[in-house]
Tab-separated table of C-alpha atoms in Angstrom:
chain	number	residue	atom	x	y	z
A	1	UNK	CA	99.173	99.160	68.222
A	2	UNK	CA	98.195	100.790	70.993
A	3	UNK	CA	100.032	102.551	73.744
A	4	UNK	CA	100.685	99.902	76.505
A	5	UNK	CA	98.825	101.068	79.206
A	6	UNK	CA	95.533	98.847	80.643
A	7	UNK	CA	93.724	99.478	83.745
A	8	UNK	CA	92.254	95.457	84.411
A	9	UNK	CA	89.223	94.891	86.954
A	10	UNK	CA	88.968	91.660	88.379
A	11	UNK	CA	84.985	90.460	88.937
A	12	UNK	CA	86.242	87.693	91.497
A	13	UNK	CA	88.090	89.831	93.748
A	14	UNK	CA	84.816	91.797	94.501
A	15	UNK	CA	82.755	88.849	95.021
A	16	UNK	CA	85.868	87.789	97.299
A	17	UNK	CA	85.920	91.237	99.139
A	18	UNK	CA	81.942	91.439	99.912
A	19	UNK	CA	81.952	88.302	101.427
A	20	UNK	CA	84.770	88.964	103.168
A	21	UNK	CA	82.903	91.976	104.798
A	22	UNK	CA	79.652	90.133	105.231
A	23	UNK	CA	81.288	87.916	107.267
A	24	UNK	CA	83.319	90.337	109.403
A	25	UNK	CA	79.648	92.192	110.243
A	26	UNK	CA	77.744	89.148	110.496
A	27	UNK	CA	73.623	89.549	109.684
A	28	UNK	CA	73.702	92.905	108.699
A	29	UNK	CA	72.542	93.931	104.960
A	30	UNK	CA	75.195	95.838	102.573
A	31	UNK	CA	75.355	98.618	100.594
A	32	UNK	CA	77.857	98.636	97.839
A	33	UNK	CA	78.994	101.691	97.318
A	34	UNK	CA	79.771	102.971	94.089
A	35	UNK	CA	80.097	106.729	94.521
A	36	UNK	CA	82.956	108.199	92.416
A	37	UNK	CA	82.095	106.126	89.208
A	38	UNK	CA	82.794	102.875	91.573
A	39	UNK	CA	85.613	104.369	93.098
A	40	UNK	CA	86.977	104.492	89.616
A	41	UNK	CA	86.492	101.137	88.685
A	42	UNK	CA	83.218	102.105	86.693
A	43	UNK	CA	79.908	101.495	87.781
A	44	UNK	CA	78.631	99.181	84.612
A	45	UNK	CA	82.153	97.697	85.376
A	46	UNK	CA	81.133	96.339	88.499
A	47	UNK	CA	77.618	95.964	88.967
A	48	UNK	CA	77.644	91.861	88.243
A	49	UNK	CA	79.619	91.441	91.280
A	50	UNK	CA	78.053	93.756	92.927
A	51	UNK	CA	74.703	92.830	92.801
A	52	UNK	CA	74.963	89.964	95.791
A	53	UNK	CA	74.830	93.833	97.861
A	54	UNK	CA	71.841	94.161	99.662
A	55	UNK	CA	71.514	97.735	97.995
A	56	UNK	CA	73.600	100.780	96.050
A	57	UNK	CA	74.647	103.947	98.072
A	58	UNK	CA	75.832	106.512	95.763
A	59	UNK	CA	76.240	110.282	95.450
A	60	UNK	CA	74.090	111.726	92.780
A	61	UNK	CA	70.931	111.100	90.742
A	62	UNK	CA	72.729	110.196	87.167
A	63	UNK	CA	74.734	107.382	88.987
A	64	UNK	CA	71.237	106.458	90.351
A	65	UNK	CA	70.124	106.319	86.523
A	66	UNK	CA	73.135	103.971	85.350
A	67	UNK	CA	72.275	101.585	88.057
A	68	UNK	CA	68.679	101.698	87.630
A	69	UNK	CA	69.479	101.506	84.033
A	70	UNK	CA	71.458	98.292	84.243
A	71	UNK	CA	68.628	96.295	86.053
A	72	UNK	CA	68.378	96.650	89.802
A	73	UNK	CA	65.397	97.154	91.478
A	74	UNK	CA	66.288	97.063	95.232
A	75	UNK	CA	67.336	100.381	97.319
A	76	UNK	CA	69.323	102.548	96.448
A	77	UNK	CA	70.220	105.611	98.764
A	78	UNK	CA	72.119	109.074	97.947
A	79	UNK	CA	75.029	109.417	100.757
A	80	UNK	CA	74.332	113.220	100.410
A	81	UNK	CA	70.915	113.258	99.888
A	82	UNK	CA	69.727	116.040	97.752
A	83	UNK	CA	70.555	119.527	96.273
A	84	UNK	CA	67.530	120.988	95.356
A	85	UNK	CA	63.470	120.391	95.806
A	86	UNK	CA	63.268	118.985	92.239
A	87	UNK	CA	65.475	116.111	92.960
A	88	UNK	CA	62.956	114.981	94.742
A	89	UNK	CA	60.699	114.588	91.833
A	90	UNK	CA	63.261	111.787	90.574
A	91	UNK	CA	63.542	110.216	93.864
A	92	UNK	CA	60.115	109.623	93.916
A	93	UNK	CA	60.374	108.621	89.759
A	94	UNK	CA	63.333	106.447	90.659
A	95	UNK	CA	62.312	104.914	94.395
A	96	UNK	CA	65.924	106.236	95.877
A	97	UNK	CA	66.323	106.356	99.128
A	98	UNK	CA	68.245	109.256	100.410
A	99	UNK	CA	70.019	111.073	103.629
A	100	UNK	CA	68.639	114.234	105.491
A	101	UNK	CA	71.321	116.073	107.083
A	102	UNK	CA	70.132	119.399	107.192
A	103	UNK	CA	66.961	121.392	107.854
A	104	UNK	CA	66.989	122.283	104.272
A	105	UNK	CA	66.375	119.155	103.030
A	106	UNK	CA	63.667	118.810	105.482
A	107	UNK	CA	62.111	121.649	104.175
A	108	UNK	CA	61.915	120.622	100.901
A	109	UNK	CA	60.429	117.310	101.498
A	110	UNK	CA	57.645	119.565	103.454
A	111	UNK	CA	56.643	120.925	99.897
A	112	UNK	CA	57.392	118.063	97.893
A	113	UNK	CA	54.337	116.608	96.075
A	114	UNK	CA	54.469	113.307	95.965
A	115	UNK	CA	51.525	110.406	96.180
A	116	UNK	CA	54.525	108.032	97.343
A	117	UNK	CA	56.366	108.695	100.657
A	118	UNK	CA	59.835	108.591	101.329
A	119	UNK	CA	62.395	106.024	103.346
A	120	UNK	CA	65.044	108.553	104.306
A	121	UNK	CA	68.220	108.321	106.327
A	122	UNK	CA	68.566	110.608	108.905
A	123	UNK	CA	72.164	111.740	110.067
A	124	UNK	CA	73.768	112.578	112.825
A	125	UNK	CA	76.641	115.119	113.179
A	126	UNK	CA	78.664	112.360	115.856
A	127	UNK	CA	81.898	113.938	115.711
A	128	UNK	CA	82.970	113.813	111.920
A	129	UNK	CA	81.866	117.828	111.486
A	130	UNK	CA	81.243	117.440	108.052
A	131	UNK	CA	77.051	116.542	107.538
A	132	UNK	CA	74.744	116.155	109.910
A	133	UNK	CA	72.671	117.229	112.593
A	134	UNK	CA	74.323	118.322	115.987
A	135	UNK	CA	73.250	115.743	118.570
A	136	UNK	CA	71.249	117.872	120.418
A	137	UNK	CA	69.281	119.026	117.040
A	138	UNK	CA	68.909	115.579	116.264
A	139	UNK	CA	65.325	114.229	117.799
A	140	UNK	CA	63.779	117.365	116.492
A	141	UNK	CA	64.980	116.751	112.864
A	142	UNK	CA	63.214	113.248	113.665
A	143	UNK	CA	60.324	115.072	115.081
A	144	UNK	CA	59.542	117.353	112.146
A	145	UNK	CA	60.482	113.938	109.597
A	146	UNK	CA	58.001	111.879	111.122
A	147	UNK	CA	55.248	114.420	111.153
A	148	UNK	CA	54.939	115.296	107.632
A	149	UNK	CA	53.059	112.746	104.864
A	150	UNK	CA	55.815	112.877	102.203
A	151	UNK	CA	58.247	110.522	105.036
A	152	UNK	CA	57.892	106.673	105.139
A	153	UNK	CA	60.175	105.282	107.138
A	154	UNK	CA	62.963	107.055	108.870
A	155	UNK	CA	66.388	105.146	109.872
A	156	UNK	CA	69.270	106.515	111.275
A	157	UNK	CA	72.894	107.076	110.215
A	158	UNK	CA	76.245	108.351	111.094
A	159	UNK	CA	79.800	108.234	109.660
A	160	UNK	CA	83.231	107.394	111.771
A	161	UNK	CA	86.124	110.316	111.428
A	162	UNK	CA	88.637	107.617	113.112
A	163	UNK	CA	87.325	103.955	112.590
A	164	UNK	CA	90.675	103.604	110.944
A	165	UNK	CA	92.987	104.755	113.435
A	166	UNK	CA	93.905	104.993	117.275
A	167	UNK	CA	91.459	106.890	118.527
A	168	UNK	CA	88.549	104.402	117.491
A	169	UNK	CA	84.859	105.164	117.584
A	170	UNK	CA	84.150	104.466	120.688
A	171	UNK	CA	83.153	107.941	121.462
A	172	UNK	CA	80.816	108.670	118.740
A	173	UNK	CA	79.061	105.417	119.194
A	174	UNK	CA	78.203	106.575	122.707
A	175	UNK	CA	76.800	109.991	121.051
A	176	UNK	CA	75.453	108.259	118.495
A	177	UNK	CA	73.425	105.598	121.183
A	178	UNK	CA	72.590	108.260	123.813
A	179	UNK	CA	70.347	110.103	121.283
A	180	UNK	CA	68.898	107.357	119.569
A	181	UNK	CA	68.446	104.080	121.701
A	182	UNK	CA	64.652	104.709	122.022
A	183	UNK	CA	63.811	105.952	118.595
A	184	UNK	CA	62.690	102.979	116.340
A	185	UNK	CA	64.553	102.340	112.517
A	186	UNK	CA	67.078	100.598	111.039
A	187	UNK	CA	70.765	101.666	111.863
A	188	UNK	CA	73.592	102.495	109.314
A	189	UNK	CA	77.009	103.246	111.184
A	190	UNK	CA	79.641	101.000	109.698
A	191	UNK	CA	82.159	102.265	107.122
A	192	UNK	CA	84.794	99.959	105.698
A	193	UNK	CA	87.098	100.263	108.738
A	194	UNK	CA	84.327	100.025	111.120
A	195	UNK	CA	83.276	96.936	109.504
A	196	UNK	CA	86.078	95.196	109.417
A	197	UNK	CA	87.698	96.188	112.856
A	198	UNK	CA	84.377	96.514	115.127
A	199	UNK	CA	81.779	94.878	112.843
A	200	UNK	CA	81.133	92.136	115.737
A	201	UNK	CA	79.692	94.359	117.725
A	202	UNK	CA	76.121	94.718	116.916
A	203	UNK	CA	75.047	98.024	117.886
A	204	UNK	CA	78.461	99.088	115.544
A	205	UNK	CA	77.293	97.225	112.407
A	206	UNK	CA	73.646	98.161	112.852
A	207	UNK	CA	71.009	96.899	110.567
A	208	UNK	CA	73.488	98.444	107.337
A	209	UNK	CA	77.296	98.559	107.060
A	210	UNK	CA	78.804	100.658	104.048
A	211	UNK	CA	81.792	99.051	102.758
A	212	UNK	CA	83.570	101.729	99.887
A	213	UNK	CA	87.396	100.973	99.809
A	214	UNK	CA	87.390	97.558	101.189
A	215	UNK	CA	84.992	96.645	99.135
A	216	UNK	CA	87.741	97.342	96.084
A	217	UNK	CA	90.504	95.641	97.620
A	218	UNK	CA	92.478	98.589	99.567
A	219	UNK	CA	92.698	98.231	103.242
A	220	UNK	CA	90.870	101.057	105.561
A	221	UNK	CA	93.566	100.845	107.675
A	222	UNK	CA	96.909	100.464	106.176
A	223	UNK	CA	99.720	100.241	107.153
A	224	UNK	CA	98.285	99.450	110.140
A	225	UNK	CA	97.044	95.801	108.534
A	226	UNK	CA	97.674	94.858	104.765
A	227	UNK	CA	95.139	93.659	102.098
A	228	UNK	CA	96.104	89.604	102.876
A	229	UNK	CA	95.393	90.511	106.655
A	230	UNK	CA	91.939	91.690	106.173
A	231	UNK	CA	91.550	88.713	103.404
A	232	UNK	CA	91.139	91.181	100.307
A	233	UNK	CA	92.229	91.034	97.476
A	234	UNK	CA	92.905	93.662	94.431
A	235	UNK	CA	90.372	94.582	91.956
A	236	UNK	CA	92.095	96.833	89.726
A	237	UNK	CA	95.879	96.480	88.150
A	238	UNK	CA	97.395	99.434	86.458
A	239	UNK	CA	99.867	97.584	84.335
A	240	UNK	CA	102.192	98.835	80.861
A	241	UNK	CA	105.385	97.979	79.653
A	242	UNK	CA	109.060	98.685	79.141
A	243	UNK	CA	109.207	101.336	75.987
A	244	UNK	CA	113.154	101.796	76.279
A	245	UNK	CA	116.092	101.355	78.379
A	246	UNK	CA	119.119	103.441	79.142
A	247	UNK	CA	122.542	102.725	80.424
A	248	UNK	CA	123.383	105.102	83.383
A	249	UNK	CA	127.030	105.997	84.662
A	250	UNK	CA	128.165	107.208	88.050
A	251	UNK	CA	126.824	110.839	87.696
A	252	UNK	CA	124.422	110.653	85.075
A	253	UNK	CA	121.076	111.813	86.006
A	254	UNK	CA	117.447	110.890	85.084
A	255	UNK	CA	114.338	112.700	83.746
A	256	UNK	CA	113.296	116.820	84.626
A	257	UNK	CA	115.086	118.657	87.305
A	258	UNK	CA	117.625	115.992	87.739
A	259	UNK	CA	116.249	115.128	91.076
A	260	UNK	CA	118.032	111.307	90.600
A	261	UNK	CA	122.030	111.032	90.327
A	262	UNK	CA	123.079	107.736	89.675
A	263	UNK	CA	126.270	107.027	92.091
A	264	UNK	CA	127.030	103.266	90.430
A	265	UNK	CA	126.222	101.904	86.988
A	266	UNK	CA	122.614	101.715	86.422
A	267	UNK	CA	120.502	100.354	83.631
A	268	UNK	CA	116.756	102.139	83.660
A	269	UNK	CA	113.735	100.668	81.932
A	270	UNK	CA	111.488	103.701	80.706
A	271	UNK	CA	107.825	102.894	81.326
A	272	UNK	CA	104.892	104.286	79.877
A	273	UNK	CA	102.803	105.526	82.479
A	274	UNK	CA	102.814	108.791	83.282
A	275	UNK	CA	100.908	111.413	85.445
A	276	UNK	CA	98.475	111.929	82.975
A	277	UNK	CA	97.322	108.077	83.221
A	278	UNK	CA	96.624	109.065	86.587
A	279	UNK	CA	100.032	107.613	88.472
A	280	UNK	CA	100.669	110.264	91.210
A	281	UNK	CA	103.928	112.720	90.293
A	282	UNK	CA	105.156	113.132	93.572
A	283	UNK	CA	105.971	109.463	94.013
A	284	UNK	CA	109.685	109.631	94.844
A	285	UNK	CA	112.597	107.562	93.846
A	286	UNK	CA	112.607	103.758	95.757
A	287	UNK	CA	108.584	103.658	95.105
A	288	UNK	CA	107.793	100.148	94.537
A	289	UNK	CA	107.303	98.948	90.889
A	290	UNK	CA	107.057	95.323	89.490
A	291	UNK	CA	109.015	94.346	86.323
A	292	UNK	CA	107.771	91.052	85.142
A	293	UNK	CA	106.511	90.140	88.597
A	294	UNK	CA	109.589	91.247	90.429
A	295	UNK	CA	109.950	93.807	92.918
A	296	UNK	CA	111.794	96.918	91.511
A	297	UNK	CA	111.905	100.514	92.234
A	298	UNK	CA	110.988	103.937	90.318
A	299	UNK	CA	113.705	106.258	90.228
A	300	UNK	CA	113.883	110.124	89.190
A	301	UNK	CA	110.777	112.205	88.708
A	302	UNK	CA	107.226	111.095	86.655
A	303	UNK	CA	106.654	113.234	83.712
A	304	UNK	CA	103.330	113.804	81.764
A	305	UNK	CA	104.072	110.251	80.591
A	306	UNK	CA	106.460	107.843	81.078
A	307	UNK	CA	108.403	106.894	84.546
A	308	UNK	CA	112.107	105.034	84.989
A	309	UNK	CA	112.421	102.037	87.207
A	310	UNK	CA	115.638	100.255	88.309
A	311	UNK	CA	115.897	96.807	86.085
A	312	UNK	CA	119.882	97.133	86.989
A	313	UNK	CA	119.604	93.455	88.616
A	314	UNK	CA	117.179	92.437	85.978
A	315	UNK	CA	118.678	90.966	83.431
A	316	UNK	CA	115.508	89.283	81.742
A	317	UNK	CA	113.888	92.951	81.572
A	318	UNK	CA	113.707	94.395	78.136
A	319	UNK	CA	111.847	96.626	76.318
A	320	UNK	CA	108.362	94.932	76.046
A	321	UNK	CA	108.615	93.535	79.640
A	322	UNK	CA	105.416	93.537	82.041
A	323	UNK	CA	105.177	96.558	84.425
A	324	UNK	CA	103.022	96.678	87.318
A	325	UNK	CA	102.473	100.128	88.984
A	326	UNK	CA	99.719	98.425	91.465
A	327	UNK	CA	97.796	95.438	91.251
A	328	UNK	CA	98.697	91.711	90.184
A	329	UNK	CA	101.109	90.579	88.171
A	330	UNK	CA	100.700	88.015	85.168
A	331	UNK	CA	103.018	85.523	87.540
A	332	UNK	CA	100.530	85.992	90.549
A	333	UNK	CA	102.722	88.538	92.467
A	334	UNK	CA	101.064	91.517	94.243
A	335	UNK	CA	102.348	95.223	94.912
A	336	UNK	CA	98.801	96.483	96.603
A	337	UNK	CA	97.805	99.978	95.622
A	338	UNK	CA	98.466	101.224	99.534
A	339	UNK	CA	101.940	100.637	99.177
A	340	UNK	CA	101.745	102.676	96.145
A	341	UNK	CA	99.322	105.528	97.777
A	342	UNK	CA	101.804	105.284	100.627
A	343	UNK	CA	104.378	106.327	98.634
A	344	UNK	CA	102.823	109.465	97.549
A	345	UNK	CA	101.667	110.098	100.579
A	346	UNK	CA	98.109	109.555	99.842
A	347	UNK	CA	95.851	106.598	100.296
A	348	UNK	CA	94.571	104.210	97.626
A	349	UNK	CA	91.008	106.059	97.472
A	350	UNK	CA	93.189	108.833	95.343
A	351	UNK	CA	94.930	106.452	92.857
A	352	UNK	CA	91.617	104.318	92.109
A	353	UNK	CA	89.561	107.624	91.461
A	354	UNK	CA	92.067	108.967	89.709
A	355	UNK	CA	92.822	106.690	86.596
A	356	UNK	CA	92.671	109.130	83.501
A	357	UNK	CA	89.993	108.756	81.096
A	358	UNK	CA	93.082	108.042	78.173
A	359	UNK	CA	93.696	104.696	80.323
A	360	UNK	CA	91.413	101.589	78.637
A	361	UNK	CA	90.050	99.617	80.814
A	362	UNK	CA	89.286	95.761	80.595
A	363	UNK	CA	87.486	93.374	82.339
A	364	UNK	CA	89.638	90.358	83.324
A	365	UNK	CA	88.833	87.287	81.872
């Protein structure tokens, strides 16, 4: 038999979560983004659901393959556009899309050879200081675009630094519309937070919104609002089971370095899931855990792999019971991943991506 570790991706909850963030960014097209293998989930994984998107927006040119390769024929665009002149070659082979952030990029569009011109995505440095061109650089980047043969149509994009949090995006909106409210082509702003919290506002949610996290059931802005206030809902459970239990004494202590001391009588279920199935190691004793559907808590330090939880008030746990380390439960109960990510003080991006490769997955019935 095999080890009892599954990593299960539910096909409705997507369908659930891009309506969800249709609806809160009403009439603008999607991408779904599937950068990072899906965000973990795996691209072949999720591409059913995924194709009521308007479009794909992913990283690099072999994810652009894999989705080509599994049927789709609508846009696709590369979030970082690309590395070197030659990519261009397969843009053109493949019809991607793809983002100009530098003058680089321009340049090698200017020598590309090509007898099909390119819809690229220009983007603007608003305040993020990551890609982009400087506001004031900006018009001439659209300048030189529009001039040369090899450039269809240009649109224009930017990316939020605090669409999440208190500061908002208020500012780089203005930035954002103060350069570009005269220059014609479509408009991608909107990341997952920006969708959900501002995505009524139409000059916010543009012409295309980019939903990542939201799209997999983690909310942008946790703890701020929860999954169930956003109406998400999970796509991926990391669930195992109960390999042992141990009865603890006032004093004993549990797993390497002895960083948990039982003060009372304890009884520990022993878990396999470990940090090499991708379950974070610096999640600390009281992170939550569900044992057959009920709330418990880990205690002591994660080794290469197995964990303890707490089943002292549990008398129906055993060895074979259900364990839920984030996800849904067989009984319908949910521990959402940013409790988890919360926990070890991370966000829910980290623990989706970072699923180990020994971890099966399945696709829920």
């Amino acid at each position: 038999m095999p080890r009892p570790i599954l990593a299960t991706i539910d096909p409705q909850a997507i369908t659930n979560n891009l309506a969800r963030v249709r609806l809160a960014a009403p009439d603008a097209k999607v991408w779904g983004v599937v950068k990072a293998n899906a965000y973990g989930h795996g691209i072949e994984r999720v591409y059913e659901s995924l194709r009521a998107a308007d479009g794909f927006a992913l990283l690099d040119l072999a994810e652009a393959q894999r989705v080509r390769a599994l049927g789709w024929r609508g846009p696709i665009l590369l979030l970082e556009g690309v590395f070197e002149a030659r990519d261009l070659e397969l843009c053109s082979r493949l019809n991607l899309w793809h983002a100009v952030h530098c003058n680089e990029q321009i340049d090698m569009l200017a020598t590309h050879k090509t007898q099909q011109p390119h819809r690229v995505f220009l983007k603007m440095n608003s305040g993020m200081n990551r890609l982009g061109f400087a506001p004031q650089r900006y018009r001439a980047a659209w300048t030189r675009l529009d001039a040369l043969p090899q450039v269809d149509e240009i649109s224009l994009m930017t990316h939020f630094s605090d669409a999440d949090g208190a500061r908002g995006i208020a500012h780089q909106v203005k930035v954002f519309e103060d350069i570009t409210h005269d220059l014609p082509g479509e408009r991608s702003l909107a990341n997952s937070a920006a969708s959900l919290r501002f995505g009524q506002d139409a000059v916010v949610r543009g012409d295309w919104i980019r939903p990542g996290i939201a799209v997999y059931g983690s909310a942008p802005d946790f703890p701020d609002h929860d999954i169930a206030h956003w109406g998400l809902q999970p796509v991926m459970t990391l669930a195992s089971r109960i390999i042992g239990v141990q009865q603890l004494q006032p004093g004993d202590t549990v797993g390497y370095g002895s960083s948990f001391k039982a003060d009372v009588p304890l009884r520990i279920g022993i878990v396999a899931c470990g940090y090499a199935d991708g379950y974070p190691r610096h999640c600390t004793t009281g992170t939550p855990i569900l044992v057959d559907g009920v709330r418990a808590r880990l205690v002591g330090r994660v080794s290469m792999d197995m964990l303890t939880v707490d089943i002292t008030d549990m008398p129906h746990a055993h060895i074979g019971s259900e364990v839920t380390l984030w996800g849904r439960a067989s009984n319908g109960a949910l521990l959402a991943i940013d409790e988890v990510a919360r926990a070890a003080g991370t966000v829910g991006y980290e623990l989706m991506c970072a699923v180990a490769p020994r971890v099966p997955f399945a696709a829920m019935a």
